[in-house]
mmCIF file of C-alpha atoms in Angstrom:
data_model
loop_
_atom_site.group_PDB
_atom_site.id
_atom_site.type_symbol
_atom_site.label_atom_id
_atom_site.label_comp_id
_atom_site.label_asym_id
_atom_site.label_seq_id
_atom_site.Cartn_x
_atom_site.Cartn_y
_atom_site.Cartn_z
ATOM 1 C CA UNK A 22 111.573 80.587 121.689
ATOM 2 C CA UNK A 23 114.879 81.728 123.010
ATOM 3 C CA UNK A 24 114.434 85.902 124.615
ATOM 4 C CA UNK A 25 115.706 88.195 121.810
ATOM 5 C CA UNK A 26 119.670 89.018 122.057
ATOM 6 C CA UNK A 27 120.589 92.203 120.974
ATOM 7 C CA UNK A 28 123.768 91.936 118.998
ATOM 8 C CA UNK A 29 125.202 95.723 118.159
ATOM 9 C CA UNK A 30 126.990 95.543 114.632
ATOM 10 C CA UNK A 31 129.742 98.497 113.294
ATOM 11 C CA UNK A 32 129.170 98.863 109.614
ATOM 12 C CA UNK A 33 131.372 99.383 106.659
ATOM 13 C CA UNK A 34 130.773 102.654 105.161
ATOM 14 C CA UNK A 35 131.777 103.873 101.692
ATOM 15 C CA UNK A 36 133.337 107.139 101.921
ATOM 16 C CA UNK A 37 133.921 107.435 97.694
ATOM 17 C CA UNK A 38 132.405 105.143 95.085
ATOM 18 C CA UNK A 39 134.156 101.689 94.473
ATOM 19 C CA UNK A 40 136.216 102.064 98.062
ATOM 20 C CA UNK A 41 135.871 100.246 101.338
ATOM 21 C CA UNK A 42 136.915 101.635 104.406
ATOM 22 C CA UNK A 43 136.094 100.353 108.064
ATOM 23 C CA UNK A 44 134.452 102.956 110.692
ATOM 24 C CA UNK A 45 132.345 101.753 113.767
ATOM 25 C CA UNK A 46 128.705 103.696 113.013
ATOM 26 C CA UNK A 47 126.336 101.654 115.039
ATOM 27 C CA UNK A 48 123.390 102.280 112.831
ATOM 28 C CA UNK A 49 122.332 98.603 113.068
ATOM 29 C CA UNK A 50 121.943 95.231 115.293
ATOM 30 C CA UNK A 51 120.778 91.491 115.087
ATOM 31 C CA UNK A 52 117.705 90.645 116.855
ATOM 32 C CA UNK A 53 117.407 87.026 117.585
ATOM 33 C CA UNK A 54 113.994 85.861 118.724
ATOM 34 C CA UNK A 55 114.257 81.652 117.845
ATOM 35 C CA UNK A 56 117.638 79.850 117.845
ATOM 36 C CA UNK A 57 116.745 78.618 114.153
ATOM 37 C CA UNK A 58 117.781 82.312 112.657
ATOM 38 C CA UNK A 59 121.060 81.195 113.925
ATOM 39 C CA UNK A 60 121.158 78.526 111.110
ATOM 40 C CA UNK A 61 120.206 81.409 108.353
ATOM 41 C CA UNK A 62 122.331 84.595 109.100
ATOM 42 C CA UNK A 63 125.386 85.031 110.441
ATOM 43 C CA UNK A 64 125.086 86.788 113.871
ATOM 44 C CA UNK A 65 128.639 87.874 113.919
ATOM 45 C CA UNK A 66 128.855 89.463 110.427
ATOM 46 C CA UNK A 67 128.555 93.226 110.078
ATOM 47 C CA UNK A 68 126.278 94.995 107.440
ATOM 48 C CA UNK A 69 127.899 97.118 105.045
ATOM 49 C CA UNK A 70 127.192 100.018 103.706
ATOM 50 C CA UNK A 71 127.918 99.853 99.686
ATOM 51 C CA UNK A 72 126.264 102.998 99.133
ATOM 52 C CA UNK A 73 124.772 106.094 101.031
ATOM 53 C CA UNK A 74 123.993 108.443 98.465
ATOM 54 C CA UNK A 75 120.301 107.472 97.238
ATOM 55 C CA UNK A 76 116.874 109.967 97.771
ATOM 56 C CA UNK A 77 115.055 106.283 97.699
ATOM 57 C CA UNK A 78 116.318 102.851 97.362
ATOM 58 C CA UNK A 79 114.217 100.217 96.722
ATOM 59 C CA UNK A 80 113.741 97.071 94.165
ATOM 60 C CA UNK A 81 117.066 95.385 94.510
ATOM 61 C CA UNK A 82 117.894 92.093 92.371
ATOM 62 C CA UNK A 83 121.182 90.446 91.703
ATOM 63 C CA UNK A 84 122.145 90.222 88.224
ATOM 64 C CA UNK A 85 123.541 86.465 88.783
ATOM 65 C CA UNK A 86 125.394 85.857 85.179
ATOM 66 C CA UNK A 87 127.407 89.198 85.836
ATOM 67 C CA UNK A 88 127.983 89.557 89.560
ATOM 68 C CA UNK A 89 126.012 92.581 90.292
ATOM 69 C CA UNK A 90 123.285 94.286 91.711
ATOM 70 C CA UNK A 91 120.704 96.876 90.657
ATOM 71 C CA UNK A 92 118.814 98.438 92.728
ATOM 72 C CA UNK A 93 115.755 101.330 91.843
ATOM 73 C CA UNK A 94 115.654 105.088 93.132
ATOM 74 C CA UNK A 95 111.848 106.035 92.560
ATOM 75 C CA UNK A 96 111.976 109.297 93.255
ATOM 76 C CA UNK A 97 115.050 110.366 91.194
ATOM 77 C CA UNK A 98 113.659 107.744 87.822
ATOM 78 C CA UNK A 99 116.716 105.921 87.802
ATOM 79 C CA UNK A 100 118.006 102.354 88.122
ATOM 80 C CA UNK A 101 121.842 102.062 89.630
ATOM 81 C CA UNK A 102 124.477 99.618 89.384
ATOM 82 C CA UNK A 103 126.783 97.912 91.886
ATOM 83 C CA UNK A 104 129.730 95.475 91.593
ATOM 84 C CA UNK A 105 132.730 94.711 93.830
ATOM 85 C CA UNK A 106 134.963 95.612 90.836
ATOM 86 C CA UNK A 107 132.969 99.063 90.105
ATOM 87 C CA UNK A 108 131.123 100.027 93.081
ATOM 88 C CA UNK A 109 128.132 102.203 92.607
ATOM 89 C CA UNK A 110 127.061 104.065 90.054
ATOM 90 C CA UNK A 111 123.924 105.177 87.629
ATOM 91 C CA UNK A 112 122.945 102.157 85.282
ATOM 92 C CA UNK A 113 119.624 103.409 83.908
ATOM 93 C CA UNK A 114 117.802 106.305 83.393
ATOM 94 C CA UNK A 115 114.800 107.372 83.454
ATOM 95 C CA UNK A 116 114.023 104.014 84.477
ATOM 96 C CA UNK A 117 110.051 104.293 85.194
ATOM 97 C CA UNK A 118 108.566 108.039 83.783
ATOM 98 C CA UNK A 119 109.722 108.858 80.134
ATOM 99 C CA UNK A 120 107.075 111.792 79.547
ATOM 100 C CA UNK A 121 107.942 115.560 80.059
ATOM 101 C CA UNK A 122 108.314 118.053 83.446
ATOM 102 C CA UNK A 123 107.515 116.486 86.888
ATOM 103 C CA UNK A 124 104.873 113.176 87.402
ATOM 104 C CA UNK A 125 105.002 112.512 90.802
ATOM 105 C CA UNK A 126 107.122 111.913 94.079
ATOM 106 C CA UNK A 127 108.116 108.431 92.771
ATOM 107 C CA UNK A 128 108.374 108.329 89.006
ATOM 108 C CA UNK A 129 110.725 105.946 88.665
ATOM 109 C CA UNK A 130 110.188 102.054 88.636
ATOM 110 C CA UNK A 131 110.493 100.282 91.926
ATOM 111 C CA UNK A 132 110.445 96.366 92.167
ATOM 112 C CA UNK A 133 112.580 94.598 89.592
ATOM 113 C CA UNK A 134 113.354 91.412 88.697
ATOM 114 C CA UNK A 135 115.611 89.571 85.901
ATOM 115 C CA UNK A 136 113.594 87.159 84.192
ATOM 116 C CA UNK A 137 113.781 83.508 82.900
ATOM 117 C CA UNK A 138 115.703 84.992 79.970
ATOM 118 C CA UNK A 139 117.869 87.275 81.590
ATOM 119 C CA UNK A 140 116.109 90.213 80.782
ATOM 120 C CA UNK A 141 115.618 93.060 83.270
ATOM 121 C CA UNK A 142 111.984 93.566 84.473
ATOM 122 C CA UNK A 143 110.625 96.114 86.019
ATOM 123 C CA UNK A 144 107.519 97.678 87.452
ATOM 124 C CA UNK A 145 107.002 101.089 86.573
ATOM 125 C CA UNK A 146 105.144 104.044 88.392
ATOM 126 C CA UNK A 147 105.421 106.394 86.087
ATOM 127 C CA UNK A 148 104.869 104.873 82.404
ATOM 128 C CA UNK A 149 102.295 102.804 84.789
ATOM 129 C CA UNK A 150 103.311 99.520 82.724
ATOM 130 C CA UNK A 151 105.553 96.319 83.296
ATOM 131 C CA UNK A 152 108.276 96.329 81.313
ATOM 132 C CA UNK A 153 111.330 94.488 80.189
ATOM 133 C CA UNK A 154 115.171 95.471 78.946
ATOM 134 C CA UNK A 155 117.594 93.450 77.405
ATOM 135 C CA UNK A 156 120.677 94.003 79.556
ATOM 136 C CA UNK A 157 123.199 93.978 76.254
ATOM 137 C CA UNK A 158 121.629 96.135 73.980
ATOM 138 C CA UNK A 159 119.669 98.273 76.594
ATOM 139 C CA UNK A 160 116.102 97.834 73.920
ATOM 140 C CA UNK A 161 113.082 97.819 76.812
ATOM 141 C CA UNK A 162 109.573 96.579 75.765
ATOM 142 C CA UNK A 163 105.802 96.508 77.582
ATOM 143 C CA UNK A 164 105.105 93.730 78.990
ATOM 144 C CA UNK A 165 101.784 94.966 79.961
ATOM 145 C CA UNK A 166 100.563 98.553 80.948
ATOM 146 C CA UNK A 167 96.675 97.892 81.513
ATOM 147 C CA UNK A 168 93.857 95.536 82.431
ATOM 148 C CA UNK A 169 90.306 95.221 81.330
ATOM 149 C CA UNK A 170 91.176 98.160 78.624
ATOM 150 C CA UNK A 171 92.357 100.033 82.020
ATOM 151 C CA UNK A 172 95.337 101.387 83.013
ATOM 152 C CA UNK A 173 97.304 100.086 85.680
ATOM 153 C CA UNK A 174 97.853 102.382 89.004
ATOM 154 C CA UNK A 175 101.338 102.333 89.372
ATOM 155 C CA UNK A 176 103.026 98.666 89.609
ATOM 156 C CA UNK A 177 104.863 98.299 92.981
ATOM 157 C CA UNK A 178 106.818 94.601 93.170
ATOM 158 C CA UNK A 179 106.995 91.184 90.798
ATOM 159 C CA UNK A 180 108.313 87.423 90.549
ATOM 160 C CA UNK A 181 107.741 84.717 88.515
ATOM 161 C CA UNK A 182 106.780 81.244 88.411
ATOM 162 C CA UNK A 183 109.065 78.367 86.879
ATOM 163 C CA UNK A 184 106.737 78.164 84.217
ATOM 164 C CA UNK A 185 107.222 82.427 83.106
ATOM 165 C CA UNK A 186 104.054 83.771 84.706
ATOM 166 C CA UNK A 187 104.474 86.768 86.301
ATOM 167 C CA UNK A 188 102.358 87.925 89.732
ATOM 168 C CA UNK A 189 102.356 91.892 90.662
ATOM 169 C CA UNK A 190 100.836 94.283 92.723
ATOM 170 C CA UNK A 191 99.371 97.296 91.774
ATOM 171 C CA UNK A 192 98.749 100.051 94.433
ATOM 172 C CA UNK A 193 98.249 103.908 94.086
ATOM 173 C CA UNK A 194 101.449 104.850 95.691
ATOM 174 C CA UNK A 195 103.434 105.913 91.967
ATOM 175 C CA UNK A 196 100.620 108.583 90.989
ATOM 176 C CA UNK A 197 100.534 112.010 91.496
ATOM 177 C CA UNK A 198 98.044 112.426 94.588
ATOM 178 C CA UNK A 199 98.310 108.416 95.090
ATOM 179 C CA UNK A 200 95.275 107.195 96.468
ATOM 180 C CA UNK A 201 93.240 110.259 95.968
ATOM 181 C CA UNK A 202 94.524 110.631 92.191
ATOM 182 C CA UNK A 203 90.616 110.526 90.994
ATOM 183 C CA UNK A 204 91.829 112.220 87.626
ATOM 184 C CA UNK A 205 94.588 109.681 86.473
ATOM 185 C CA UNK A 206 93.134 106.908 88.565
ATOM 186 C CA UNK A 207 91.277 103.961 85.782
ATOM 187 C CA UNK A 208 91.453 100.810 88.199
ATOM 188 C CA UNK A 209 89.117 101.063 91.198
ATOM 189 C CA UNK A 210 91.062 98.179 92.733
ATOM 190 C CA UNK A 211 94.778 98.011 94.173
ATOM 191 C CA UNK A 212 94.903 94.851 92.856
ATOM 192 C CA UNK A 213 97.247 91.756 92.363
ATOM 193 C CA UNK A 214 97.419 90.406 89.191
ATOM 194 C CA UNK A 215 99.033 87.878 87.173
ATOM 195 C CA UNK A 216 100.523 87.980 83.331
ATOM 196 C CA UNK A 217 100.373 84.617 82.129
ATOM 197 C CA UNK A 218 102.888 83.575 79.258
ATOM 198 C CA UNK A 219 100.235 84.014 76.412
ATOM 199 C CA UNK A 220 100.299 87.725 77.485
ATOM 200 C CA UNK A 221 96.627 87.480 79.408
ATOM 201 C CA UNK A 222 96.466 89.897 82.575
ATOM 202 C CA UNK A 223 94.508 88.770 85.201
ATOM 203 C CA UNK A 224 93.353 90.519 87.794
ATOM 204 C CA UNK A 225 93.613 87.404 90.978
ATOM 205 C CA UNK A 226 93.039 89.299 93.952
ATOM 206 C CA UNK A 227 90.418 92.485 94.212
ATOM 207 C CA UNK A 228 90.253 93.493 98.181
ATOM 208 C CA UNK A 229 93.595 94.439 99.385
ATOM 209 C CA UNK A 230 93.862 97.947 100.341
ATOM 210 C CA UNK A 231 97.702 98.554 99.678
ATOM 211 C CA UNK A 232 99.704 95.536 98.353
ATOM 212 C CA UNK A 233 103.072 95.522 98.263
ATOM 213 C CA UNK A 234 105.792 92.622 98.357
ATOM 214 C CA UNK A 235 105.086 89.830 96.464
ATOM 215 C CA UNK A 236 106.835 86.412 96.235
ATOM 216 C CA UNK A 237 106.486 82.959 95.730
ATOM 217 C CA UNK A 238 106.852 79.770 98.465
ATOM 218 C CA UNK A 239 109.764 77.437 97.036
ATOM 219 C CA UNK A 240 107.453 74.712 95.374
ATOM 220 C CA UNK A 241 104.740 77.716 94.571
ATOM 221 C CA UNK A 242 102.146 76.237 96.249
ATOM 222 C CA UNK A 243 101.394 79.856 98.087
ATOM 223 C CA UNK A 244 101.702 83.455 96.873
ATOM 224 C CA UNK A 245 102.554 85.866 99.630
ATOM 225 C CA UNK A 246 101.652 89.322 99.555
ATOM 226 C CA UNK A 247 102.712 92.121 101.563
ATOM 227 C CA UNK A 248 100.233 94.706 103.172
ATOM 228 C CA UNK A 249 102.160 98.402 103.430
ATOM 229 C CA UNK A 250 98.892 99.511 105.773
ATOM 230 C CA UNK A 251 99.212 100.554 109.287
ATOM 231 C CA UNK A 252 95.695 99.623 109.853
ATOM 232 C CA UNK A 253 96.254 96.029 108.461
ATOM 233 C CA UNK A 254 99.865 95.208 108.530
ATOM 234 C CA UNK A 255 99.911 91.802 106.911
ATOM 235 C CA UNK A 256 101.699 89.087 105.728
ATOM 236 C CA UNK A 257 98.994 87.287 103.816
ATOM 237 C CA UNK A 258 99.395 83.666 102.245
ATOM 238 C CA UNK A 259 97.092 82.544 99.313
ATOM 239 C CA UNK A 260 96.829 78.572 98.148
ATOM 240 C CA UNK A 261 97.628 78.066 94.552
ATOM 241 C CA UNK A 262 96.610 75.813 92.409
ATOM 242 C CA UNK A 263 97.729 75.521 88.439
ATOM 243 C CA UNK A 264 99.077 79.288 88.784
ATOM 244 C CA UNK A 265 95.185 80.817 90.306
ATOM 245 C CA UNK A 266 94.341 81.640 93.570
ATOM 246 C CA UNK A 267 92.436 79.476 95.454
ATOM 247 C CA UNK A 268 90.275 80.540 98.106
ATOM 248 C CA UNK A 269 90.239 84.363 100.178
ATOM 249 C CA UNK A 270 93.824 84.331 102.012
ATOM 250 C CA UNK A 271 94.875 83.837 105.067
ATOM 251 C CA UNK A 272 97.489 85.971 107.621
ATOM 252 C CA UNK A 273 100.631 84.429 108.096
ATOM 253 C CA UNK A 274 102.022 87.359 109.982
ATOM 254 C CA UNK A 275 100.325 90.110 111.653
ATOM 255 C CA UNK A 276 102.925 92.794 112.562
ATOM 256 C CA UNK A 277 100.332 95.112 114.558
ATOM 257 C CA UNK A 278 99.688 91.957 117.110
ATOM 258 C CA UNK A 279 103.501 91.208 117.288
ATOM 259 C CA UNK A 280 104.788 93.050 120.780
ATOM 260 C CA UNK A 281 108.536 92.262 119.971
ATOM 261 C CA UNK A 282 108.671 94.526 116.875
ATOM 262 C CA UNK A 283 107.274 97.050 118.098
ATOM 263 C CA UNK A 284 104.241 99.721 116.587
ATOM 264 C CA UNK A 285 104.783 101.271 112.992
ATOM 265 C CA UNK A 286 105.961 98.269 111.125
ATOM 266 C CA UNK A 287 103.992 97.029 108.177
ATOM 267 C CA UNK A 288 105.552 94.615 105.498
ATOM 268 C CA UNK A 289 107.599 96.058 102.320
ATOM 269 C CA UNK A 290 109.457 94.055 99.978
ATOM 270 C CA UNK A 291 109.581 90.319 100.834
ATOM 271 C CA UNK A 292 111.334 87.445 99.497
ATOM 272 C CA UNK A 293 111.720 83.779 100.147
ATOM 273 C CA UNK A 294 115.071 81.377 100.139
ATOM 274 C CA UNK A 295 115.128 78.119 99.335
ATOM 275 C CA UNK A 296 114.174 76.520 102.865
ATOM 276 C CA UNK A 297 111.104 78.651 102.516
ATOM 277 C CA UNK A 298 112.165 80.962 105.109
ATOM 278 C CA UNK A 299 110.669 84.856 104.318
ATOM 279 C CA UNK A 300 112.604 87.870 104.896
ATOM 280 C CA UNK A 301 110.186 91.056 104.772
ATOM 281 C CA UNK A 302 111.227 94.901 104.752
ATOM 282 C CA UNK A 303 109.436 96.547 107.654
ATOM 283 C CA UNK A 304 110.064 99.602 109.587
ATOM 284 C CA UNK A 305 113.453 99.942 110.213
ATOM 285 C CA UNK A 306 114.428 96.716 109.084
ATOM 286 C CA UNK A 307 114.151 93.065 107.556
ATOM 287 C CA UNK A 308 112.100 90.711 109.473
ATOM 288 C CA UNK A 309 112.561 86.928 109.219
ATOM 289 C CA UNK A 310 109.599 83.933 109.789
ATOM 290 C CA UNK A 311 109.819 80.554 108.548
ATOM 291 C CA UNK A 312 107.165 79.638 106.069
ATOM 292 C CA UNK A 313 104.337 78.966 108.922
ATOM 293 C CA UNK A 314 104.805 82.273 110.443
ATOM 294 C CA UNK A 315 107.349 82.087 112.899
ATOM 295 C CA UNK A 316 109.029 84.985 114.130
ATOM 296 C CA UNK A 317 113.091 83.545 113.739
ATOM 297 C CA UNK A 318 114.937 87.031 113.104
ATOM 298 C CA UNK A 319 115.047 90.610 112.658
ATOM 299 C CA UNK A 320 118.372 92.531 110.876
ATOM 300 C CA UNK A 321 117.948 95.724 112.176
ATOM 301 C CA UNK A 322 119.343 98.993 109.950
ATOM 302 C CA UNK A 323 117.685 101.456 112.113
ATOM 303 C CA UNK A 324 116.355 103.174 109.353
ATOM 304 C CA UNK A 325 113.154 102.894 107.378
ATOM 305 C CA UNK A 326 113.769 99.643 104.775
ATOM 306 C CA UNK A 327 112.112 98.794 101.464
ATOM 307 C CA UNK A 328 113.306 95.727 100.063
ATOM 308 C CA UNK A 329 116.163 92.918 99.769
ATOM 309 C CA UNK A 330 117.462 90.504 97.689
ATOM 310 C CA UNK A 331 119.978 87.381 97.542
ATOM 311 C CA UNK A 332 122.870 87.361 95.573
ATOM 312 C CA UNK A 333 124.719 84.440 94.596
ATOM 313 C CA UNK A 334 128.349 85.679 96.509
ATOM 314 C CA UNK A 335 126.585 84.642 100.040
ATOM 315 C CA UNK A 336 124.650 88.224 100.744
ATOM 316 C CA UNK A 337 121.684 89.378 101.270
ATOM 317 C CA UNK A 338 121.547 93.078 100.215
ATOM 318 C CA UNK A 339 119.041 95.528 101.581
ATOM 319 C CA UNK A 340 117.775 98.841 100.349
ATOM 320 C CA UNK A 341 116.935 101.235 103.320
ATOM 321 C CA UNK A 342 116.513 104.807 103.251
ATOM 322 C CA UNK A 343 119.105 106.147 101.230
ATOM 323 C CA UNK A 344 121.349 103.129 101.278
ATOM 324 C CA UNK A 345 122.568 100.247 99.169
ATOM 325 C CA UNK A 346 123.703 97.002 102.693
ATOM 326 C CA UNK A 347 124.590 94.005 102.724
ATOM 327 C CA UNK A 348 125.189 91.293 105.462
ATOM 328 C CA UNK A 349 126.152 87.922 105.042
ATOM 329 C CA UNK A 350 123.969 85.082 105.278
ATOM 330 C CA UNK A 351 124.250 81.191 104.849
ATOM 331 C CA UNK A 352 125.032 79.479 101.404
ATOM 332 C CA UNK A 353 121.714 77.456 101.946
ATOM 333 C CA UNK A 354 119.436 80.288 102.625
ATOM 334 C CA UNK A 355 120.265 81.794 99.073
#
């Protein structure tokens, strides 16, 4: 392991919607712990700033067909839109609480996803459901709001398998007194589950106290899932085997034990590029291992980070705070 260089990047900042202009605010740096992160992000690239003017972001995913991104503000119940041609703007609305007066701090949905068929998916807090929206027409359905005649908590982050099943987590933090909500609470459990194609909900995984991120390994052989607890900030890893858990879990990365990153990090949004390399939102940025735990990385924003996504144009964009980045990483991390 090489000693961590500390790389200070200027970013781009967005003074109007749909403009670029150049400043030097140092809000952010590289952190290079293994000479293999060299291979996945550029360490010479700046992040950018696409947009500053969110309460929350969080749940970005590139629309790939139509070069852009969307990206979720829970706490304002909308989805917005970003494209080089368009810059940023509102796309959606409400996107996760359609009842009357105020729900919570975070109505809105949060992780989303476009599906096999191109449809939008997302997990909402408020309406407590998964659902999905055809991007043309705008008509959203439930994919499924409850399991074991219960109603889910408040669905935090998805993916899904090549074969359509979906995987989710389902913490407390989308209800009104989140986990203390004893009068809307129905599910004992912050629980994982999975929504087969047939419909079925499954609930796979019963003893996590706050899932969070959840993705896939390349040949989805493992099924990661994020812990957002200071007490227990994990990366865990379960085996799969014919799309069911196998087995209690193991840590692949324990953040609390890990002296380079610091104390206050646990793991937000995660995904996972095609070399199987996993790139986790934590504290003030997005933290990088290879698939058998290896600290390679860390893209530091310098502000508190949800979530992150690849896009097809060679970035990886970031919600933090109340900004849209971006940086640029290799073609075959994406």
């Amino acid at each position: 392991m090489s000693l961590a260089k500390y790389i200070i990047i200027s970013l781009t900042m967005l003074p109007a919607i749909g403009t670029i202009a150049q400043t030097h605010l140092k809000l952010g740096r590289i952190d290079v712990y293994d000479d293999d992160f060299h291979a996945i992000a550029d360490t010479n690239c700046m992040i950018e700033i696409l947009a500053e003017s969110l309460e929350w972001a969080e749940g970005p995913v590139w629309v790939h067909d139509d070069k852009f991104l969307l990206c979720s503000d829970p706490k304002r119940n909308t989805i917005y839109k970003w494209s080089a041609e368009q810059g940023f703007q509102s796309f959606f609305s409400p996107s996760g609480f359609t009842g009357k007066g105020r729900y919570s701090d975070e109505p809105g949905s949060n992780g989303l996803l476009i599906n096999h068929s191109g449809e939008l998916v997302a997990c909402e807090h408020g309406d407590r459901r998964i659902s999905k929206m055809n991007l043309q027409n705008g008509y959203k359905e439930t994919i499924a709001s409850s399991w074991d005649e219960k109603r889910f908590n408040s669905p935090n982050d998805i993916c899904q398998s090549e074969d359509g099943t979906y995987y989710f987590t389902d913490p407390p933090y989308g209800l009104p007194d989140r986990e203390n909500d004893i009068k809307n609470r129905e599910i004992v459990e912050n629980g994982v589950y999975k929504i087969s194609t047939n419909g079925q909900v499954q609930q796979i995984i019963s003893n996590l106290d706050k899932p969070n991120g959840i993705a896939l390994s390349p040949d989805e052989s493992k099924l990661y899932v994020a812990l957002s607890d200071s007490r227990h900030p994990y990366l865990m890893s379960y085996e799969l085997e014919g799309g069911s858990v196998v087995g209690e879990g193991k840590i692949l990365f324990d953040f609390g034990s890990n002296q380079l990153l610091g104390n206050g990090a646990a793991p937000d949004g995660i995904k996972v590029d095609k070399e199987g390399n996993i790139f986790m939102a934590a504290g003030r940025g997005i933290i990088v291992i290879n698939g058998k735990g290896k600290l390679l990385g860390r893209i530091f924003t310098g502000v508190q980070t949800a979530n992150c996504a690849f896009g097809s144009d060679d970035w990886l964009y970031i919600t933090a705070s109340n900004y849209l980045l971006r940086i640029k990483i290799e073609p075959a991390s994406m």
